[in-house]
């Protein structure tokens, strides 16, 4: 199975979180591609079974959180190529607020869609994150 982890990072925390996600998936036997959105070859989406899209949380400390404009522009440009198996992830300082809702909207997913999500204040993969990753990849293999 092929997994692609794409991210947009501001100061490196989201890039580190993306690396931890990619390494965990690799340890589970996935063929993993890890890349910043600025360096991504869009044709690789055709071979992607599981897509992990991440961005740092922009906006006010408590309200108005949103993905960065560069991430939103990228996701909208590949919206029609996204596989059905997408998980969103973000890093944040205080709260994620409306971040995931806005990420889903940028990807063209209905608000009612139950997209899986990961979030980290530290940029480190937690045991709970690993459980979510396992659930996401196991349920989608069937």
XYZ file of N, CA and C in Angstrom:
426
model
N 0.841 -1.180 0.000
C 0.000 0.000 0.000
C 0.888 1.247 0.000
N 0.457 2.252 -0.752
C 1.210 3.490 -0.873
C 0.569 4.600 -0.049
N 1.381 5.250 0.763
C 0.937 6.380 1.569
C 1.754 7.607 1.190
N 1.071 8.733 1.033
C 1.734 9.994 0.732
C 1.430 10.973 1.858
N 2.480 11.550 2.426
C 2.343 12.533 3.508
C 2.808 13.872 2.954
N 1.860 14.800 2.795
C 2.147 16.129 2.267
C 1.917 17.161 3.361
N 2.785 18.157 3.421
C 2.659 19.143 4.494
C 3.117 20.517 4.025
N 2.646 21.526 4.753
C 3.154 22.882 4.632
C 3.524 23.315 6.040
N 4.783 23.663 6.230
C 5.282 24.003 7.557
C 5.819 25.423 7.567
N 5.627 26.099 8.678
C 6.091 27.481 8.824
C 7.461 27.538 9.515
N 7.565 26.881 10.668
C 8.811 26.921 11.438
C 9.420 25.542 11.667
N 8.825 24.502 11.089
C 9.404 23.166 11.192
C 8.640 22.183 12.051
N 7.714 22.658 12.883
C 6.973 21.741 13.749
C 6.071 20.813 12.937
N 5.398 21.346 11.927
C 4.519 20.528 11.091
C 5.341 19.566 10.243
N 6.510 20.003 9.776
C 7.391 19.111 9.019
C 7.850 17.950 9.897
N 8.183 18.231 11.142
C 8.589 17.175 12.072
C 7.461 16.201 12.346
N 6.256 16.715 12.504
C 5.083 15.866 12.730
C 4.825 14.989 11.504
N 4.957 15.572 10.322
C 4.795 14.813 9.083
C 5.828 13.688 8.992
N 7.072 13.981 9.366
C 8.122 12.951 9.356
C 7.784 11.814 10.313
N 7.279 12.156 11.494
C 6.921 11.114 12.463
C 5.779 10.252 11.940
N 4.791 10.872 11.287
C 3.701 10.111 10.685
C 4.258 9.179 9.619
N 5.110 9.713 8.747
C 5.690 8.912 7.665
C 6.522 7.753 8.208
N 7.330 7.997 9.215
C 8.160 6.932 9.787
C 7.298 5.854 10.449
N 6.238 6.261 11.109
C 5.355 5.272 11.735
C 4.690 4.399 10.659
N 4.212 5.027 9.590
C 3.593 4.257 8.507
C 4.610 3.316 7.858
N 5.831 3.808 7.670
C 6.884 2.980 7.086
C 7.156 1.770 7.978
N 7.161 1.989 9.297
C 7.404 0.873 10.221
C 6.293 -0.164 10.171
N 5.130 0.228 9.672
C 3.991 -0.677 9.522
C 3.951 -1.341 8.148
N 4.973 -1.088 7.332
C 5.078 -1.763 6.039
C 4.541 -0.997 4.845
N 4.198 0.247 5.024
C 3.711 1.049 3.904
C 4.871 1.569 3.067
N 4.628 1.739 1.785
C 5.541 2.439 0.900
C 5.174 3.915 1.054
N 6.056 4.710 1.661
C 5.712 6.077 2.063
C 6.486 7.109 1.258
N 5.757 8.132 0.828
C 6.354 9.301 0.196
C 6.069 10.495 1.103
N 7.111 11.208 1.513
C 6.999 12.378 2.379
C 7.488 13.587 1.600
N 6.670 14.651 1.566
C 7.063 15.792 0.742
C 6.352 17.067 1.185
N 7.065 18.184 1.080
C 6.437 19.491 1.256
C 5.588 19.767 0.019
N 4.508 20.515 0.191
C 3.623 20.758 -0.955
C 4.344 21.496 -2.084
N 5.337 22.297 -1.762
C 6.058 23.063 -2.787
C 6.909 22.179 -3.688
N 7.279 20.988 -3.230
C 8.137 20.094 -4.003
C 7.397 18.880 -4.561
N 6.096 18.818 -4.391
C 5.344 17.612 -4.722
C 5.062 17.476 -6.211
N 5.268 16.251 -6.724
C 4.928 15.908 -8.101
C 3.488 15.380 -8.097
N 2.571 16.131 -8.629
C 1.141 15.814 -8.566
C 0.779 14.483 -9.203
N 1.598 14.000 -10.113
C 1.284 12.724 -10.754
C 1.361 11.556 -9.772
N 2.055 11.750 -8.642
C 2.163 10.691 -7.638
C 0.826 10.401 -6.954
N -0.110 11.334 -7.033
C -1.415 11.103 -6.414
C -2.141 9.912 -7.050
N -1.830 9.635 -8.308
C -2.474 8.519 -8.998
C -2.101 7.175 -8.375
N -0.947 7.100 -7.723
C -0.494 5.853 -7.107
C -0.683 5.857 -5.595
N -1.406 6.835 -5.058
C -1.561 6.979 -3.614
C -2.831 6.291 -3.133
N -2.666 5.389 -2.157
C -3.813 4.736 -1.532
C -4.300 5.532 -0.324
N -3.367 6.074 0.453
C -3.669 6.846 1.661
C -2.951 8.184 1.570
N -3.716 9.265 1.696
C -3.137 10.598 1.620
C -3.282 11.286 2.971
N -2.174 11.854 3.444
C -2.126 12.588 4.706
C -1.754 14.029 4.370
N -2.678 14.965 4.619
C -2.478 16.367 4.286
C -2.349 17.183 5.559
N -1.243 17.910 5.694
C -1.025 18.670 6.917
C -0.598 20.101 6.685
N -0.971 20.945 7.646
C -0.625 22.358 7.615
C -0.598 22.877 9.041
N 0.207 23.877 9.295
C 0.207 24.520 10.602
C -1.029 25.393 10.718
N -1.440 25.684 11.938
C -2.649 26.456 12.196
C -2.339 27.948 12.198
N -2.926 28.677 11.237
C -2.801 30.136 11.158
C -3.994 30.763 11.868
N -3.900 32.027 12.164
C -5.043 32.754 12.690
C -4.832 33.254 14.097
N -5.897 33.791 14.654
C -5.894 34.293 16.013
C -5.625 33.158 16.975
N -5.265 33.480 18.182
C -4.941 32.458 19.171
C -6.136 31.587 19.540
N -7.337 32.147 19.562
C -8.496 31.395 20.015
C -9.560 31.262 18.927
N -9.653 32.219 18.012
C -10.678 32.153 16.968
C -10.040 32.384 15.603
N -10.764 31.991 14.569
C -10.332 32.273 13.203
C -9.194 31.415 12.690
N -8.987 30.239 13.252
C -7.907 29.379 12.779
C -8.228 28.890 11.361
N -7.185 28.809 10.556
C -7.364 28.387 9.167
C -6.021 27.890 8.616
N -6.081 27.070 7.565
C -4.837 26.661 6.920
C -4.231 27.845 6.161
N -2.945 27.818 6.011
C -2.250 28.883 5.288
C -2.734 28.932 3.840
N -2.704 30.113 3.264
C -3.176 30.329 1.885
C -2.431 29.441 0.877
N -1.124 29.242 1.061
C -0.370 28.394 0.129
C -0.879 26.951 0.167
N -1.189 26.453 1.369
C -1.722 25.091 1.506
C -3.088 24.995 0.844
N -3.951 25.978 1.112
C -5.305 25.975 0.545
C -5.251 26.021 -0.978
N -4.403 26.864 -1.525
C -4.257 26.967 -2.979
C -3.789 25.642 -3.571
N -2.810 25.014 -2.918
C -2.321 23.723 -3.399
C -3.430 22.670 -3.381
N -4.119 22.554 -2.255
C -5.150 21.517 -2.123
C -6.272 21.729 -3.136
N -6.657 22.959 -3.346
C -7.706 23.230 -4.347
C -7.239 22.862 -5.751
N -5.943 23.004 -6.015
C -5.426 22.687 -7.350
C -5.374 21.186 -7.628
N -5.385 20.359 -6.576
C -5.359 18.903 -6.756
C -6.658 18.245 -6.281
N -7.639 19.066 -5.978
C -8.895 18.600 -5.412
C -9.521 17.447 -6.193
N -9.489 17.515 -7.518
C -10.109 16.472 -8.340
C -9.238 15.221 -8.454
N -8.033 15.233 -7.911
C -7.123 14.086 -7.973
C -6.978 13.375 -6.628
N -7.627 13.886 -5.586
C -7.453 13.318 -4.255
C -8.047 11.914 -4.183
N -7.326 10.993 -3.547
C -7.904 9.664 -3.334
C -9.027 9.770 -2.305
N -9.836 8.746 -2.199
C -10.940 8.812 -1.228
C -10.463 8.651 0.206
N -9.240 8.201 0.401
C -8.707 7.976 1.743
C -7.780 9.117 2.136
N -8.337 10.136 2.798
C -7.581 11.333 3.172
C -7.698 11.546 4.676
N -6.558 11.825 5.302
C -6.514 12.183 6.717
C -5.845 13.545 6.811
N -6.427 14.465 7.579
C -5.869 15.801 7.776
C -5.113 15.849 9.097
N -3.996 16.593 9.100
C -3.268 16.795 10.357
C -2.798 18.236 10.461
N -2.636 18.685 11.707
C -2.193 20.049 11.942
C -1.398 20.135 13.235
N -0.585 21.171 13.313
C 0.080 21.531 14.565
C -0.484 22.883 14.973
N -0.490 23.133 16.278
C -1.128 24.343 16.782
C -0.481 24.782 18.085
N -0.785 26.011 18.501
C -0.261 26.529 19.763
C -1.287 26.418 20.884
N -2.517 26.891 20.642
C -3.521 26.898 21.704
C -4.720 26.022 21.351
N -5.324 26.263 20.196
C -6.496 25.495 19.766
C -6.485 25.351 18.259
N -7.198 24.341 17.766
C -7.334 24.172 16.319
C -8.579 24.872 15.795
N -9.562 25.107 16.643
C -10.763 25.845 16.249
C -11.386 25.314 14.975
N -11.525 26.164 13.978
C -12.183 25.804 12.722
C -11.207 25.250 11.684
N -10.015 24.937 12.097
C -8.966 24.488 11.180
C -9.402 23.302 10.317
N -9.877 22.239 10.944
C -10.209 21.036 10.183
C -11.407 21.252 9.253
N -12.374 22.021 9.702
C -13.530 22.322 8.857
C -13.072 23.062 7.597
N -12.148 23.976 7.764
C -11.636 24.745 6.623
C -10.729 23.895 5.728
N -10.011 22.961 6.315
C -9.183 22.052 5.510
C -10.096 21.180 4.634
N -11.155 20.670 5.233
C -12.099 19.840 4.474
C -12.727 20.636 3.333
N -13.104 21.863 3.623
C -13.717 22.710 2.596
C -12.742 22.928 1.442
N -11.483 23.205 1.748
C -10.482 23.420 0.694
C -10.310 22.176 -0.168
N -10.466 21.006 0.449
C -10.316 19.748 -0.284
C -11.590 19.353 -1.027
N -12.638 20.148 -0.870
C -13.884 19.854 -1.570
C -14.735 18.796 -0.896
N -14.476 18.540 0.397
C -15.258 17.552 1.132
C -16.429 18.239 1.821
N -17.560 17.587 1.827
C -18.747 18.129 2.484
C -18.499 18.253 3.984
N -19.104 19.243 4.625
C -18.943 19.390 6.079
C -19.386 18.144 6.850
N -20.322 17.401 6.272
C -20.809 16.196 6.946
C -19.857 15.009 6.797
N -18.870 15.118 5.910
C -17.903 14.033 5.717
C -17.102 13.842 7.001
N -16.931 12.608 7.391
C -16.199 12.300 8.632
C -14.739 11.992 8.306
N -14.000 13.021 7.937
C -12.575 12.843 7.635
C -11.816 12.633 8.942
N -10.849 11.731 8.921
C -10.041 11.488 10.113
C -9.044 12.632 10.279
N -8.665 12.873 11.548
C -7.845 14.023 11.879
C -6.800 13.682 12.935
N -5.664 14.347 12.816
C -4.618 14.289 13.835
C -4.206 15.716 14.151
N -3.918 15.973 15.416
C -3.427 17.294 15.787
C -2.377 17.138 16.867
N -1.419 18.064 16.866
C -0.350 18.005 17.846
C 0.091 19.401 18.231
N 0.202 19.621 19.508
C 0.733 20.883 20.011
C 2.263 20.850 19.973
N 2.840 19.675 20.139
C 4.299 19.540 20.241
C 4.983 19.168 18.931
N 4.227 18.617 17.977
C 4.833 18.127 16.749
C 5.327 16.698 16.879
N 4.984 16.045 17.984
C 5.381 14.655 18.225
C 4.174 13.742 18.066
N 4.409 12.538 17.570
C 3.362 11.548 17.385
C 3.081 10.859 18.720
N 1.857 10.968 19.201
C 1.487 10.376 20.484
C 0.974 8.946 20.290
N 0.799 8.239 21.389
C 0.233 6.891 21.318
C -1.189 6.942 20.780
N -1.956 7.961 21.156
C -3.322 8.121 20.632
C -3.284 8.361 19.120
N -2.308 9.125 18.649
C -2.151 9.351 17.209
C -1.908 8.028 16.481
N -1.094 7.173 17.074
C -0.800 5.873 16.453
C -2.057 5.017 16.367
N -2.893 5.089 17.371
C -4.159 4.349 17.350
C -5.039 4.860 16.210
N -5.103 6.175 16.051
C -5.899 6.763 14.967
C -5.333 6.357 13.610
N -4.013 6.391 13.464
C -3.392 5.967 12.203
C -3.695 4.507 11.902
N -3.603 3.662 12.916
C -3.914 2.244 12.719
C -5.358 2.057 12.288
N -6.263 2.743 12.951
C -7.698 2.628 12.624
C -7.951 3.107 11.200
N -7.341 4.217 10.828
C -7.528 4.779 9.487
C -7.032 3.821 8.408
N -5.830 3.293 8.595
C -5.260 2.425 7.560
C -5.874 1.027 7.571
N -6.280 0.515 8.721
C -6.893 -0.814 8.761
C -8.294 -0.819 8.189
N -9.104 0.153 8.546
C -10.473 0.165 8.046
C -10.532 0.437 6.558
N -9.539 1.118 6.021
C -9.550 1.466 4.604
C -9.016 0.343 3.719
N -8.317 -0.632 4.295
C -7.762 -1.714 3.489
C -8.817 -2.700 3.024
N -9.954 -2.731 3.689
C -10.976 -3.741 3.392
C -11.616 -3.542 2.061
